[in-house]
């Protein structure tokens, strides 16, 4: 289940309802998928063949189509990152730069863990959302953020997109950015 850490104050928010209420207040969508839908042999697998990625998409087909129908996503795929990923260190360095997109960034965590660092309302500042399997989040269009891994260093996630131009990361230089 997701957990929030507000960088300014170190305050933590736990528990599904508290997390949802906080995130909704920040304009961030938060939902949950039933992790038992994932076939057992894919629950702890971080190097995936194309067929295995398709199996994940089939397992969550109803959830994906429901989300896409409500929010206009046209395409979706599966991304897997782990120490087996070539150049993971360099990728993480690239990831950990605050940026924006011209569409919302939605991720459904299928396995492992990830962290979205998001710029909240002025009174909140930056906060971390630690995500586990089943957590679904969407960072609003134009909202500064970045994604990184936890010390576990592995994640599998479904990504949904509206159109390719919206995926481009636009760097966001922010003097107010609070390092962890
Ligand atoms: Fe992003």
Coordinates of C-alpha atoms and ligand atoms in Angstrom, one line a residue:
X1 CA 0.0 0.0 0.0
X2 CA 1.3 3.5 -0.8
X3 CA 2.9 5.7 1.8
X4 CA 3.5 9.4 1.7
X5 CA 6.5 11.4 3.0
X6 CA 6.3 15.1 3.0
X7 CA 9.9 16.4 2.4
X8 CA 9.6 19.7 4.3
X9 CA 8.3 18.3 7.5
X10 CA 9.2 14.6 7.4
X11 CA 5.5 13.8 8.1
X12 CA 4.4 10.4 6.9
X13 CA 0.9 9.4 5.8
X14 CA -0.1 5.8 5.8
X15 CA -3.3 3.8 5.4
X16 CA -5.2 3.6 2.1
X17 CA -7.9 6.1 2.9
X18 CA -5.5 8.7 4.4
X19 CA -3.2 8.3 1.4
X20 CA -6.1 8.6 -1.1
X21 CA -7.4 11.7 0.7
X22 CA -4.0 13.4 0.7
X23 CA -3.3 12.6 -2.9
X24 CA -6.8 13.6 -4.1
X25 CA -6.3 16.9 -2.2
X26 CA -3.1 17.4 -4.3
X27 CA -4.9 16.6 -7.6
X28 CA -3.2 13.2 -7.9
X29 CA -5.3 10.2 -8.8
X30 CA -4.8 7.2 -6.6
X31 CA -6.5 3.8 -7.1
X32 CA -5.8 0.2 -6.3
X33 CA -5.8 -3.0 -8.5
X34 CA -6.3 -6.5 -7.2
X35 CA -2.8 -8.0 -7.1
X36 CA -4.2 -11.5 -7.0
X37 CA -5.1 -11.2 -10.7
X38 CA -1.4 -11.4 -11.5
X39 CA -0.4 -15.0 -12.4
X40 CA 1.8 -16.5 -9.7
X41 CA 4.8 -17.0 -11.9
X42 CA 5.0 -13.3 -12.7
X43 CA 4.7 -12.0 -9.1
X44 CA 8.4 -11.7 -8.5
X45 CA 9.8 -11.6 -12.0
X46 CA 11.7 -8.5 -13.2
X47 CA 13.1 -9.6 -16.5
X48 CA 10.1 -10.1 -18.8
X49 CA 9.7 -11.5 -22.3
X50 CA 7.2 -9.8 -24.7
X51 CA 4.8 -12.7 -24.1
X52 CA 5.1 -12.2 -20.3
X53 CA 4.4 -8.5 -20.7
X54 CA 1.3 -9.3 -22.7
X55 CA 0.3 -11.8 -20.1
X56 CA 0.4 -8.9 -17.5
X57 CA -1.7 -6.7 -19.8
X58 CA -4.2 -9.5 -20.2
X59 CA -4.4 -10.1 -16.5
X60 CA -5.3 -6.5 -15.9
X61 CA -7.3 -5.9 -19.1
X62 CA -10.5 -5.0 -17.4
X63 CA -8.8 -2.4 -15.1
X64 CA -6.8 -1.0 -18.0
X65 CA -9.8 -0.6 -20.2
X66 CA -11.8 0.9 -17.3
X67 CA -9.1 3.5 -16.6
X68 CA -8.6 4.2 -20.3
X69 CA -12.3 4.7 -20.8
X70 CA -12.6 7.2 -18.0
X71 CA -9.4 9.1 -18.7
X72 CA -8.7 8.9 -22.4
X73 CA -5.6 6.7 -22.6
X74 CA -5.1 5.2 -26.0
X75 CA -2.0 3.0 -25.6
X76 CA -0.4 1.0 -22.8
X77 CA 2.6 -1.1 -22.2
X78 CA 4.6 -2.8 -19.4
X79 CA 8.0 -1.5 -18.2
X80 CA 10.4 -3.6 -16.0
X81 CA 13.5 -2.2 -14.3
X82 CA 16.0 -4.1 -12.1
X83 CA 19.7 -4.6 -11.7
X84 CA 19.5 -6.7 -14.8
X85 CA 18.5 -3.6 -16.8
X86 CA 21.5 -2.4 -18.8
X87 CA 22.8 1.0 -17.5
X88 CA 20.3 1.1 -14.6
X89 CA 22.5 3.6 -12.7
X90 CA 22.6 6.0 -15.6
X91 CA 18.9 5.6 -16.2
X92 CA 18.1 6.4 -12.5
X93 CA 20.3 9.5 -12.7
X94 CA 18.3 10.6 -15.7
X95 CA 15.0 9.8 -14.0
X96 CA 15.9 11.8 -10.9
X97 CA 15.4 15.2 -12.5
X98 CA 12.3 17.2 -11.9
X99 CA 10.3 17.5 -15.1
X100 CA 6.8 17.9 -16.5
X101 CA 4.8 16.4 -19.3
X102 CA 1.9 17.7 -21.5
X103 CA -0.2 14.7 -20.4
X104 CA -0.7 13.1 -17.1
X105 CA 1.8 10.3 -16.1
X106 CA -0.1 7.2 -15.0
X107 CA 1.6 4.1 -13.6
X108 CA 0.1 0.9 -12.1
X109 CA 2.7 -1.0 -10.1
X110 CA 2.5 -4.7 -10.9
X111 CA 5.5 -5.9 -8.8
X112 CA 8.3 -4.4 -6.8
X113 CA 8.3 -0.8 -5.6
X114 CA 8.7 2.7 -6.9
X115 CA 8.7 6.3 -5.7
X116 CA 7.1 9.3 -7.3
X117 CA 8.5 12.6 -6.0
X118 CA 5.8 15.2 -6.7
X119 CA 5.6 18.9 -6.3
X120 CA 2.5 19.5 -4.2
X121 CA 0.6 22.6 -3.4
X122 CA 2.7 25.6 -2.1
X123 CA 1.9 24.9 1.5
X124 CA 2.9 21.2 1.1
X125 CA 6.0 21.4 -1.1
X126 CA 7.6 18.2 -2.5
X127 CA 6.4 14.9 -1.3
X128 CA 7.4 11.2 -2.0
X129 CA 4.8 8.6 -2.8
X130 CA 6.2 5.1 -2.2
X131 CA 4.2 2.6 -4.3
X132 CA 3.8 -1.1 -4.0
X133 CA 2.2 -3.8 -6.2
X134 CA -1.5 -2.8 -6.9
X135 CA -1.0 0.9 -6.4
X136 CA -2.1 3.1 -9.4
X137 CA -1.2 6.7 -9.5
X138 CA -1.5 9.6 -12.0
X139 CA 0.6 12.7 -11.8
X140 CA -1.4 15.6 -13.4
X141 CA -0.4 17.1 -16.7
X142 CA 2.2 19.9 -16.2
X143 CA 2.8 18.9 -12.5
X144 CA 6.6 18.8 -11.7
X145 CA 7.7 15.3 -10.6
X146 CA 10.1 12.5 -11.1
X147 CA 10.1 8.7 -10.6
X148 CA 12.8 6.6 -9.0
X149 CA 13.3 3.2 -7.4
X150 CA 13.5 2.2 -3.8
X151 CA 16.5 0.4 -2.3
X152 CA 14.9 -2.7 -3.6
X153 CA 15.8 -1.5 -7.1
X154 CA 13.2 -3.3 -9.0
X155 CA 9.8 -2.6 -10.4
X156 CA 7.3 -3.7 -13.0
X157 CA 4.6 -1.2 -14.0
X158 CA 1.9 -0.7 -16.6
X159 CA 2.1 2.7 -18.3
X160 CA -0.9 4.3 -20.1
X161 CA -0.6 7.1 -22.6
X162 CA -2.8 9.5 -24.5
X163 CA -0.5 10.3 -27.3
X164 CA 3.3 9.9 -28.0
X165 CA 4.0 13.7 -27.8
X166 CA 2.7 13.8 -24.2
X167 CA 5.4 11.4 -23.0
X168 CA 8.3 13.8 -23.6
X169 CA 9.9 15.0 -20.4
X170 CA 10.4 18.8 -20.1
X171 CA 13.0 19.7 -17.6
X172 CA 11.7 21.9 -14.7
X173 CA 14.3 24.0 -12.9
X174 CA 13.0 24.6 -9.5
X175 CA 14.9 26.6 -6.8
X176 CA 12.3 25.3 -4.3
X177 CA 13.1 21.7 -5.0
X178 CA 13.8 19.9 -1.7
X179 CA 16.3 17.1 -1.9
X180 CA 15.4 14.1 0.1
Ligands
LIG1 FE1 7.6 11.9 -15.8

